[in-house]
mmCIF file of C-alpha atoms in Angstrom:
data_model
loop_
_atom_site.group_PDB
_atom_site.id
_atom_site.type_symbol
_atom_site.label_atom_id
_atom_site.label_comp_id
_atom_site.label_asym_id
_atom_site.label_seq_id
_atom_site.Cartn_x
_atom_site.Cartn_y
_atom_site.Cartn_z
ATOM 1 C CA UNK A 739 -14.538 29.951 -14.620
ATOM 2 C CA UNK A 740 -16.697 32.393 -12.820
ATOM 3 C CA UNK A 741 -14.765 32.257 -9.604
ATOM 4 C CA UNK A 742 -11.379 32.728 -11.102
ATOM 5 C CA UNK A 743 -12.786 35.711 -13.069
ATOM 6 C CA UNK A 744 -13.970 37.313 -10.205
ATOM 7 C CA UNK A 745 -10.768 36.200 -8.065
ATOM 8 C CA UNK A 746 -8.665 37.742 -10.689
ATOM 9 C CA UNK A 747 -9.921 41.190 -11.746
ATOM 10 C CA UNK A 748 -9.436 44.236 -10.953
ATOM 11 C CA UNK A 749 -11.736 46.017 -13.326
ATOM 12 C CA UNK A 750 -16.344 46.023 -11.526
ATOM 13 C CA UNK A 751 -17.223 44.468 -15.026
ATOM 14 C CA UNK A 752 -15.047 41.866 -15.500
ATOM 15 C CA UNK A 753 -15.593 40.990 -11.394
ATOM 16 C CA UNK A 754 -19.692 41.343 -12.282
ATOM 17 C CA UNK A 755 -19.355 39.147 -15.119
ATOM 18 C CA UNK A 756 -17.678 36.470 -13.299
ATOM 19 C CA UNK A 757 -20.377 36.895 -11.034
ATOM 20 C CA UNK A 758 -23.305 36.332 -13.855
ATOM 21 C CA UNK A 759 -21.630 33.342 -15.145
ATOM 22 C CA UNK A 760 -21.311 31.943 -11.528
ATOM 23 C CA UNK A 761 -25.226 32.610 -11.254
ATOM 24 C CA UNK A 762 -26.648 30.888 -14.452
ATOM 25 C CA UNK A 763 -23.952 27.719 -14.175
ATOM 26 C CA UNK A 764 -25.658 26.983 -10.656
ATOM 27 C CA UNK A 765 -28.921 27.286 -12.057
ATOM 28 C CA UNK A 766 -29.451 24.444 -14.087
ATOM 29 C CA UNK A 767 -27.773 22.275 -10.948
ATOM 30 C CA UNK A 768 -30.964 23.629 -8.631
ATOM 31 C CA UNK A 769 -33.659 22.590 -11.094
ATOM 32 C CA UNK A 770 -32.320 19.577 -12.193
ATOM 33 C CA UNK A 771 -34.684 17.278 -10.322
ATOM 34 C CA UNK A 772 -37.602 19.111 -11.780
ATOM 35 C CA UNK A 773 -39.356 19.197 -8.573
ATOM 36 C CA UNK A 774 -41.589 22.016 -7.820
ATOM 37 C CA UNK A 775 -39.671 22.741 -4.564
ATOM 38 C CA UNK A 776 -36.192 22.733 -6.774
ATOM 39 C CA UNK A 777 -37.981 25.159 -9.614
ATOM 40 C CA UNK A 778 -39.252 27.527 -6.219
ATOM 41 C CA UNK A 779 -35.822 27.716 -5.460
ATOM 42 C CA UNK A 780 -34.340 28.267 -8.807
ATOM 43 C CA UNK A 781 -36.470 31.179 -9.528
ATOM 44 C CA UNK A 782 -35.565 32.634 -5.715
ATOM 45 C CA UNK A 783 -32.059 32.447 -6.230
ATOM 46 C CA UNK A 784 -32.104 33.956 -9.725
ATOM 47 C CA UNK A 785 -33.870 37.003 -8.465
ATOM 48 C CA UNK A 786 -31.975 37.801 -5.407
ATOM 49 C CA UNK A 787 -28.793 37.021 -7.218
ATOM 50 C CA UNK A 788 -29.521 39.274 -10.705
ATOM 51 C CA UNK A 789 -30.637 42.003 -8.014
ATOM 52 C CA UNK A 790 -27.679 41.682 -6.281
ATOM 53 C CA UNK A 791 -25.743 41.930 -9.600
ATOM 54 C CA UNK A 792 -27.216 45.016 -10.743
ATOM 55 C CA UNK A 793 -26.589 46.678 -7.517
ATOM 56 C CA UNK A 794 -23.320 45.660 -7.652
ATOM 57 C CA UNK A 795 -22.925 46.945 -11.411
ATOM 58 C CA UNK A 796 -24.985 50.144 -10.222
ATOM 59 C CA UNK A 797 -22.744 51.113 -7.087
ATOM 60 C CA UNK A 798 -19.910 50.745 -9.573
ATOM 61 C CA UNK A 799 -20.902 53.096 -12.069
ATOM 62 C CA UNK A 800 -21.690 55.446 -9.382
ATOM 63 C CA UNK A 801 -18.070 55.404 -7.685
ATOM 64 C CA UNK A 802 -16.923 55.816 -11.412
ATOM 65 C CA UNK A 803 -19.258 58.733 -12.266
ATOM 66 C CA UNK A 804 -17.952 60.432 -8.392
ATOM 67 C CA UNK A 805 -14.347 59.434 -8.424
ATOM 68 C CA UNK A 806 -13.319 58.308 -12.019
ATOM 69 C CA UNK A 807 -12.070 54.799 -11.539
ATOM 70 C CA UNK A 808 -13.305 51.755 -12.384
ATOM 71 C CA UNK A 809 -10.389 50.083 -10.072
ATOM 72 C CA UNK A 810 -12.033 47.643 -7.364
ATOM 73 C CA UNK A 811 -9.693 48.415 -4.864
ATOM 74 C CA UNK A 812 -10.513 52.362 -6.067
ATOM 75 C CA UNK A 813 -13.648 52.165 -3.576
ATOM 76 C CA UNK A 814 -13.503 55.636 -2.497
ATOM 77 C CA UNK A 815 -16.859 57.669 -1.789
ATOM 78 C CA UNK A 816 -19.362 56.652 0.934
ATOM 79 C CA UNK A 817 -22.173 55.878 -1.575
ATOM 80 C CA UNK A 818 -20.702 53.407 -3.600
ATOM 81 C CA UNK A 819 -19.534 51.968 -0.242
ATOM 82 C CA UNK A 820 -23.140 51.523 1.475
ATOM 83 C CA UNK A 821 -24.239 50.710 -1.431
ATOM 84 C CA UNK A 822 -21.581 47.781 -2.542
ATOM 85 C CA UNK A 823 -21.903 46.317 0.914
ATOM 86 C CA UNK A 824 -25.801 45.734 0.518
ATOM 87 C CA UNK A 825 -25.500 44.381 -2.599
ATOM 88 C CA UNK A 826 -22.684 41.740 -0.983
ATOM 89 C CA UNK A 827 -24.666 40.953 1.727
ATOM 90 C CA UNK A 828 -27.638 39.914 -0.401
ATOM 91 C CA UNK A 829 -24.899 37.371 -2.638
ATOM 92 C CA UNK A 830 -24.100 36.208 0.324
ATOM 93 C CA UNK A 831 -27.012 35.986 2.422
ATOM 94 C CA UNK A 832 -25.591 38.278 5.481
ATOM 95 C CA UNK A 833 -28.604 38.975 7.446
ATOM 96 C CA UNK A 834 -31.096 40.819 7.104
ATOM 97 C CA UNK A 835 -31.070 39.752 3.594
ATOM 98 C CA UNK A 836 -30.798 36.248 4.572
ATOM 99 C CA UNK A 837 -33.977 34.735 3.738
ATOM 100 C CA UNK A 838 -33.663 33.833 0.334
ATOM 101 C CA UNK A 839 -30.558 31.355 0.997
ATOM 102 C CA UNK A 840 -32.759 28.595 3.729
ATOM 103 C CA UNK A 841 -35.096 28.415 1.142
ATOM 104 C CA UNK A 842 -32.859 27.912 -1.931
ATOM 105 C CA UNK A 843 -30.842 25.183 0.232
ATOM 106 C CA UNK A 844 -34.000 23.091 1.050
ATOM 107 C CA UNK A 845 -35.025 23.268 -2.519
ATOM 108 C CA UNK A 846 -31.214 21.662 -3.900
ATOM 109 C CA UNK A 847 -29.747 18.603 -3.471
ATOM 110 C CA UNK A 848 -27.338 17.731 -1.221
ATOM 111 C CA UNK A 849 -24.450 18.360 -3.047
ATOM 112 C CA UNK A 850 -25.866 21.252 -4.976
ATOM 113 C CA UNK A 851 -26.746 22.920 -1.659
ATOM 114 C CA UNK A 852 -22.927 22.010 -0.484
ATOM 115 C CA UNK A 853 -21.600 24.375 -3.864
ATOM 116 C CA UNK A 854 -24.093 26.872 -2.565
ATOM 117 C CA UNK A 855 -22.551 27.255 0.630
ATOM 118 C CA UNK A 856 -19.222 26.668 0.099
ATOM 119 C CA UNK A 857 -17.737 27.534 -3.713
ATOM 120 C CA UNK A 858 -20.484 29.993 -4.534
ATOM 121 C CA UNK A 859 -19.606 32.619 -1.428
ATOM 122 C CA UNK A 860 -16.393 32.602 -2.121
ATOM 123 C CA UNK A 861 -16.805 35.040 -5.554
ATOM 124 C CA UNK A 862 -18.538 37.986 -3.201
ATOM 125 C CA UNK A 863 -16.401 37.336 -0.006
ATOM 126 C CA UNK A 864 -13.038 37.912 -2.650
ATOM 127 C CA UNK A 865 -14.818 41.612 -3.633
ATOM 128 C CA UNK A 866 -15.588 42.181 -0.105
ATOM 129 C CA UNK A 867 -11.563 41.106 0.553
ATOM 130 C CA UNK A 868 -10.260 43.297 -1.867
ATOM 131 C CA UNK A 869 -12.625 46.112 -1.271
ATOM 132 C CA UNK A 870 -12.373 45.932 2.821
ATOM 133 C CA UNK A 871 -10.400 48.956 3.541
ATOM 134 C CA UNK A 872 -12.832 51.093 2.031
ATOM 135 C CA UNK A 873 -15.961 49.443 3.777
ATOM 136 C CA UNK A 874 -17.901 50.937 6.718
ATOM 137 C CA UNK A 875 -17.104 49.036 9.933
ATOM 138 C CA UNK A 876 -20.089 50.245 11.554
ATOM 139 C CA UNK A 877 -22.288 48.728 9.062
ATOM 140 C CA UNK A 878 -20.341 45.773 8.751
ATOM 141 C CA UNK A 879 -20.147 45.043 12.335
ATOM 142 C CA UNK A 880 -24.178 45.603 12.302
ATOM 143 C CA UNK A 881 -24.628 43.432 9.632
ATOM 144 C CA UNK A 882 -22.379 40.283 11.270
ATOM 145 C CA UNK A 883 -23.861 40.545 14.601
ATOM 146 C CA UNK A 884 -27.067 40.440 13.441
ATOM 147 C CA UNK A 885 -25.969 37.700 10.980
ATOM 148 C CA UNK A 886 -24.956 35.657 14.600
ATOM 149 C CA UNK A 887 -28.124 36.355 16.298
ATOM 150 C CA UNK A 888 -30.526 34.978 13.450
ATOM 151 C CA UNK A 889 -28.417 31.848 12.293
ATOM 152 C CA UNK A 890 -28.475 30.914 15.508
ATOM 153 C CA UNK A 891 -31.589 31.634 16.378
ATOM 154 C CA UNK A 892 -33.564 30.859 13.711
ATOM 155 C CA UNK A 893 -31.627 27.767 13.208
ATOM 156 C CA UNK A 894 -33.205 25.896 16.914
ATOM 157 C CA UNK A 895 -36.471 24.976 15.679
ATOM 158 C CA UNK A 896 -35.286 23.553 12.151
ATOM 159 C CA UNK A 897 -35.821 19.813 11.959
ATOM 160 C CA UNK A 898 -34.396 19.865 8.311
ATOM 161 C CA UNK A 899 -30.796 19.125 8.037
ATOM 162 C CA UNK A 900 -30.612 21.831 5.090
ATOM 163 C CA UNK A 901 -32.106 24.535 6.463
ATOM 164 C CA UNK A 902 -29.791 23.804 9.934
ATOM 165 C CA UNK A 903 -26.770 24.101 7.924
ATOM 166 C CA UNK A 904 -27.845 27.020 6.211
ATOM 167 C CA UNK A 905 -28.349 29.001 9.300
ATOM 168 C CA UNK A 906 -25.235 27.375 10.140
ATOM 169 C CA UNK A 907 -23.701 29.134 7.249
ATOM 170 C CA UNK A 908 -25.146 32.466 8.289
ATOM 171 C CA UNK A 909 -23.742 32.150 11.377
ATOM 172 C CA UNK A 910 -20.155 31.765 9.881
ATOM 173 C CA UNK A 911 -20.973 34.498 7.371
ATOM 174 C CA UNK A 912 -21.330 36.970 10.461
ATOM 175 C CA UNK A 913 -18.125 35.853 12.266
ATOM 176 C CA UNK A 914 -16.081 36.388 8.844
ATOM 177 C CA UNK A 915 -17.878 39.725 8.632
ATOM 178 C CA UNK A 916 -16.786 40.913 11.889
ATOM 179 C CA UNK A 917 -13.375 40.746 10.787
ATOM 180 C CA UNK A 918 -13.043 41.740 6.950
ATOM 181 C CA UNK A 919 -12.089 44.979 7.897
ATOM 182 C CA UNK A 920 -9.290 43.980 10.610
ATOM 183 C CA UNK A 921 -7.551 41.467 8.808
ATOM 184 C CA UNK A 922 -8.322 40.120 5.605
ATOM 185 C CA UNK A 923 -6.214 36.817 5.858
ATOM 186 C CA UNK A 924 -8.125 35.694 9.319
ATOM 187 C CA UNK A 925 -11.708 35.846 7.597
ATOM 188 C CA UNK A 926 -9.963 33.876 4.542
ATOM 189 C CA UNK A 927 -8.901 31.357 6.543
ATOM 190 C CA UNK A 928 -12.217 31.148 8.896
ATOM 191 C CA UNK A 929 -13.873 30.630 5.250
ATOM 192 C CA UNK A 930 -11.617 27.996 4.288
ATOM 193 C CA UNK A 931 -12.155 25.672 7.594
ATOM 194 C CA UNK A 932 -15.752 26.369 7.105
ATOM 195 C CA UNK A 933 -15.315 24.986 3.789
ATOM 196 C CA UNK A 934 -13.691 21.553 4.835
ATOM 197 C CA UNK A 935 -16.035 21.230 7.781
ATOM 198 C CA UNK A 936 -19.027 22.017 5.920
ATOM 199 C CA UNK A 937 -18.218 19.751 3.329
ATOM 200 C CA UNK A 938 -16.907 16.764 5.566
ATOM 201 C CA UNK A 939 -20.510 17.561 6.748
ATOM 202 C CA UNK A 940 -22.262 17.399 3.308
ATOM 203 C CA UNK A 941 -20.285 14.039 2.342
ATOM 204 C CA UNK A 942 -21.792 12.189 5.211
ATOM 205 C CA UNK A 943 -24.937 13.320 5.282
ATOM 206 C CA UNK A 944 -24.976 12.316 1.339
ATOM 207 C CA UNK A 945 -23.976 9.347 1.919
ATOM 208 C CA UNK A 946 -25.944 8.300 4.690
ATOM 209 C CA UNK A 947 -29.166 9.914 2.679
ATOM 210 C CA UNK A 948 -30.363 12.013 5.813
ATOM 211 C CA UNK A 949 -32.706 14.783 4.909
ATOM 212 C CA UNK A 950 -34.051 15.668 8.234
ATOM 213 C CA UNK A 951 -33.416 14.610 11.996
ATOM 214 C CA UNK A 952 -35.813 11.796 12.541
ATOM 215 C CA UNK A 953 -34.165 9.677 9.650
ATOM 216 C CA UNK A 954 -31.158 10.695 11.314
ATOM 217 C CA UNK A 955 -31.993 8.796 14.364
ATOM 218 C CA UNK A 956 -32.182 5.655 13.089
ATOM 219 C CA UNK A 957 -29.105 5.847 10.239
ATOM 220 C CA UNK A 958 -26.690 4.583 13.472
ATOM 221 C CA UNK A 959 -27.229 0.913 11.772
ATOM 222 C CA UNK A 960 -25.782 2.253 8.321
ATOM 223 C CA UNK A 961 -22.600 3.365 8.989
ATOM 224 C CA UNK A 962 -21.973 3.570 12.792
ATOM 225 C CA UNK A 963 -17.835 4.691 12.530
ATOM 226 C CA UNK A 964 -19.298 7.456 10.233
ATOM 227 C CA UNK A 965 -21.998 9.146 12.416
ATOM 228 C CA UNK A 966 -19.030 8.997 15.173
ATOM 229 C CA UNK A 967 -16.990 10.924 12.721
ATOM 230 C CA UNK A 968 -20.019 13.023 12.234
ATOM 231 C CA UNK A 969 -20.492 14.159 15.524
ATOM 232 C CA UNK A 970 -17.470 15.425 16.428
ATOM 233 C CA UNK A 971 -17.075 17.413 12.755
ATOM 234 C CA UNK A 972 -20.362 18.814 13.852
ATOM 235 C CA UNK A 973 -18.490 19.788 17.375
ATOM 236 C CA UNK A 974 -15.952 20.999 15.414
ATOM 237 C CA UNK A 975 -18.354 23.571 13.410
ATOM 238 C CA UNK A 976 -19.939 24.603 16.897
ATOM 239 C CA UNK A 977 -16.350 25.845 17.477
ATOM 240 C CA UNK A 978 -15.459 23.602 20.892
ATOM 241 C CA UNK A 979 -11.939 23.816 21.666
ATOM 242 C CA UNK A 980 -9.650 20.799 21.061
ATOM 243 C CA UNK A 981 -11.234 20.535 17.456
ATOM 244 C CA UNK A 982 -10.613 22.240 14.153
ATOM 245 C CA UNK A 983 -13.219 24.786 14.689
ATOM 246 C CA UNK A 984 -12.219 26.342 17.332
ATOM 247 C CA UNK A 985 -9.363 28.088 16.005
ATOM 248 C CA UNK A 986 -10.898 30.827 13.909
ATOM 249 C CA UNK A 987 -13.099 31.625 16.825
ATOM 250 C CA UNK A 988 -10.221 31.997 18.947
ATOM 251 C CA UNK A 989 -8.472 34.428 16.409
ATOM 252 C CA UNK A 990 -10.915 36.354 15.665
ATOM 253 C CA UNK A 991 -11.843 37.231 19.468
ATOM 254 C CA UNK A 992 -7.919 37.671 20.059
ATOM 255 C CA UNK A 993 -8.000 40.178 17.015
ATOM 256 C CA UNK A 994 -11.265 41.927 18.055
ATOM 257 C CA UNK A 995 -9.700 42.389 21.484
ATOM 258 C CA UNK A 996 -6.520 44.044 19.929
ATOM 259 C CA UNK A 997 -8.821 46.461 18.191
ATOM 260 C CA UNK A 998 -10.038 47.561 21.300
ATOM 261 C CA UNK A 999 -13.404 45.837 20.109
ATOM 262 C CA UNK A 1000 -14.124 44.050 23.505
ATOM 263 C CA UNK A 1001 -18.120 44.332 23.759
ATOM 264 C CA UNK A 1002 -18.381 43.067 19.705
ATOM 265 C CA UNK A 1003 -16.003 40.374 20.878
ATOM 266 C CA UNK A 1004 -17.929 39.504 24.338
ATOM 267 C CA UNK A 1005 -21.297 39.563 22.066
ATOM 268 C CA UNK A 1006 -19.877 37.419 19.063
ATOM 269 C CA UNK A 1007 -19.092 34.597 21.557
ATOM 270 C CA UNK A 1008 -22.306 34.794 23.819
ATOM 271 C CA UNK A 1009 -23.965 34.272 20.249
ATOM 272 C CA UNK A 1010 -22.004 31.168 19.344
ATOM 273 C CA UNK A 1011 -23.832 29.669 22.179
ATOM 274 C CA UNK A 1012 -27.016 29.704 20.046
ATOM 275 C CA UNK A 1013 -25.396 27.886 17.353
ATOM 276 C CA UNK A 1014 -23.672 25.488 19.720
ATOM 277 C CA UNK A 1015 -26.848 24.515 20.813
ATOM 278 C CA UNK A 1016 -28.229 23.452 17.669
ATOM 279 C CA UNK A 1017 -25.124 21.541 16.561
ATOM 280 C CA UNK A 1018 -25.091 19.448 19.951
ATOM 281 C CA UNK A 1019 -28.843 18.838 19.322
ATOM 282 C CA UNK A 1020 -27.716 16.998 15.520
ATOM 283 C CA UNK A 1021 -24.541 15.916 16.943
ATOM 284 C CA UNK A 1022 -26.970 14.223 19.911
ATOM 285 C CA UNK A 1023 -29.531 12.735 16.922
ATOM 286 C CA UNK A 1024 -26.435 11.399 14.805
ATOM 287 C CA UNK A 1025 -25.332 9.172 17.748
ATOM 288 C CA UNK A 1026 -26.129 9.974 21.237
ATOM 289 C CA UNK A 1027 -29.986 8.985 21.204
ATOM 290 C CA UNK A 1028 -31.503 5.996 19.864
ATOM 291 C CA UNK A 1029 -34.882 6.212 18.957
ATOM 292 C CA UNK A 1030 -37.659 5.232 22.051
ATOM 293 C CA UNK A 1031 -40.865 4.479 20.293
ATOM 294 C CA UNK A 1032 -41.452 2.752 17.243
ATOM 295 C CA UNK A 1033 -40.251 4.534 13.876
ATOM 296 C CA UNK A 1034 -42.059 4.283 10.761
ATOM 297 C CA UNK A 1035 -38.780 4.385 8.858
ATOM 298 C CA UNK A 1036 -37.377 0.647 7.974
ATOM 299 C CA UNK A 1037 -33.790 -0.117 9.988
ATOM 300 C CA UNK A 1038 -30.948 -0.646 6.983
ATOM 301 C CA UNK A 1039 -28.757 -3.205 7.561
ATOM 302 C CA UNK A 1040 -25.158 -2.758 8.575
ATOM 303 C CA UNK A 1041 -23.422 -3.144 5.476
ATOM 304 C CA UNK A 1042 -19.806 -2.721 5.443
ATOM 305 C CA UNK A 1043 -19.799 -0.038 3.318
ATOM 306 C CA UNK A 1044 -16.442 2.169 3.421
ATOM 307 C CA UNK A 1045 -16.852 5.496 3.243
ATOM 308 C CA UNK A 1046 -14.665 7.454 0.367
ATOM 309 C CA UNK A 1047 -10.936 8.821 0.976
ATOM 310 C CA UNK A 1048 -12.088 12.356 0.321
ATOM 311 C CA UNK A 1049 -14.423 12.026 3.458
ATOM 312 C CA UNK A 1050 -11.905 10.752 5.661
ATOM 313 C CA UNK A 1051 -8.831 13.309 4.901
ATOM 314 C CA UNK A 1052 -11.860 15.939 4.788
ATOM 315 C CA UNK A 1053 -13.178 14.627 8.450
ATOM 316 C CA UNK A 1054 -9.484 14.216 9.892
ATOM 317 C CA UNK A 1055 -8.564 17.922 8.568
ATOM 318 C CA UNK A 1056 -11.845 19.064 10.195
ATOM 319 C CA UNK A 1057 -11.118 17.374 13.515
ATOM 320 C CA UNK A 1058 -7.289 17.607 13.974
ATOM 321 C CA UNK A 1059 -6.297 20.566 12.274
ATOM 322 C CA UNK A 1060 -5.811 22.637 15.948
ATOM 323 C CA UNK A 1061 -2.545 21.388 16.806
ATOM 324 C CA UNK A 1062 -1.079 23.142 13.281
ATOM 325 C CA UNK A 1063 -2.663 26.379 13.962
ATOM 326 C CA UNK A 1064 0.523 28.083 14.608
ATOM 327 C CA UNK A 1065 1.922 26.499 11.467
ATOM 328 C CA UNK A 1066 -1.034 27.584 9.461
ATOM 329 C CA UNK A 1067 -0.408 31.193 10.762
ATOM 330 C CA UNK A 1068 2.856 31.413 9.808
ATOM 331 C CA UNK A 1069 1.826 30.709 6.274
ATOM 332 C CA UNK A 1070 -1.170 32.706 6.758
#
């Protein structure tokens, strides 16, 4: 309900209410476990979120107060502007306000952590949509690159599944960031193959019950056609080219070049080597290596378990879907 509200407004209250109700529906989904970790990360996602909100409700009362109009679209003084873009970037977790969103993720369960990444960006990335030709490129551009750099960098040393694919979603927040401004449609449709890819992701790691990388070594006996699947969706996030990901990478460097935007271009892909990196190294756990010593964890049996239809159209969408990009295009 709090998605379509913000999807379909046009008026800052009615788009910051959707926003709110967006916020306390998650909440309860966080703490359920009643965990001390999952009530850590309840509380940190409240507060970044409300303060989010209120800057968001705040840099729309200025622009009305300066311009008169309470129209989203109506975005039209350079206050406002600066001001709506930090308050986006927090909701989102755009770097250098990223810190709260590892943190939350680690706390959640799987799934929960898969709505945070996925459904729950999609209610500030519509604002930042609609609001785009208004928005400072300069800032913007700042804000993605340095969105790259940290989700991939920060992401190396993480041995916690979560937390890797929470950097991982940084690092996807910076490439869509790069290219609000330029074209609106192309940073839709990066989000959407984000959102099958991450969530073909999610779905196996759920089901396989892997919370970090060393129980990820030895869940080859569970479901060995999965963690095959597995890798190469994981492939497919890192962007390599005959697989799903890829695409949005490639359009978005084609578009950056067009805008004469070469050296943000040249630095955006240099950066997706840091990410790449990280992906090969859980792409290399989930099959590749077998464990050499002795693990403490107890081998499952193979059981012939078959995984659900969602996860295979999800991981054939998010490994074949290359092919159709100039069908997808056209639509787009």
């Amino acid at each position: 309900l709090g998605t379509i509200i913000v999807i379909s407004s046009n008026h800052w209250v009615m788009a910051w209410t959707g926003l709110e109700i967006n916020t306390l529906a998650i909440i309860p989904l966080i703490a359920k476990s009643h965990h001390p970790r999952a009530i850590e990360a309840t509380i940190k996602y409240f507060l970044t979120q409300s303060a989010a909100s209120a800057l968001i409700l705040f840099s729309s009362t200025i622009n009305a107060w300066l311009t008169g109009q309470w129209d989203i679209t109506q975005l039209n003084h350079p206050l406002p502007c600066l001001m709506l873009t930090t308050a986006i970037a927090i909701k989102l977790g755009l770097a250098p306000f990223h810190f709260w969103f590892p943190e939350v993720l680690q706390g959640s369960h799987l799934t929960t952590a898969l709505l945070l990444s996925t459904l729950m960006k999609f209610p500030p990335l519509t604002l930042l949509l609609m609001t785009s030709k208004s928005l400072n490129p300069v800032l913007l551009t700042a804000l993605a690159i340095i969105s790259m750099a940290l989700g991939g960098w920060m992401g190396l040393n993480q041995t916690q599944t979560r937390k890797i694919l929470a950097f991982s979603s940084i690092s996807h927040l910076g490439w869509m960031a790069l290219i609000t401004i330029y074209n609106p449609k192309l940073s839709l449709l990066t989000f959407l193959l984000y959102t099958v890819m991450t969530t073909t992701v999610f779905f196996s790691l759920n089901m396989i019950k892997v919370l970090k990388l060393s129980t990820m070594l030895i869940s080859w006996t569970k479901t060995p056609t999965l963690n095959a699947t597995l890798m190469l969706t994981l492939l497919s996030l890192a962007g390599l080219p005959p697989l799903t990901g890829f695409m949005p990478k490639w359009l978005i460097i084609q578009e950056l070049t067009k805008q004469e935007m070469t050296p943000a271009a040249t630095i955006a892909a240099m950066l997706s080597l840091l990410s790449l990196f990280f992906y090969l190294r859980l792409a290399y756990h989930s099959t590749i290596t077998l464990p050499p010593n002795s693990s403490n964890h107890m081998k499952t049996w193979y059981t012939h378990k078959t995984p659900s239809t969602s996860t295979a159209i999800l991981t054939s969408l998010s490994i074949s879907l290359l092919p159709l990009s100039p069908m997808i295009l056209t639509m787009a």
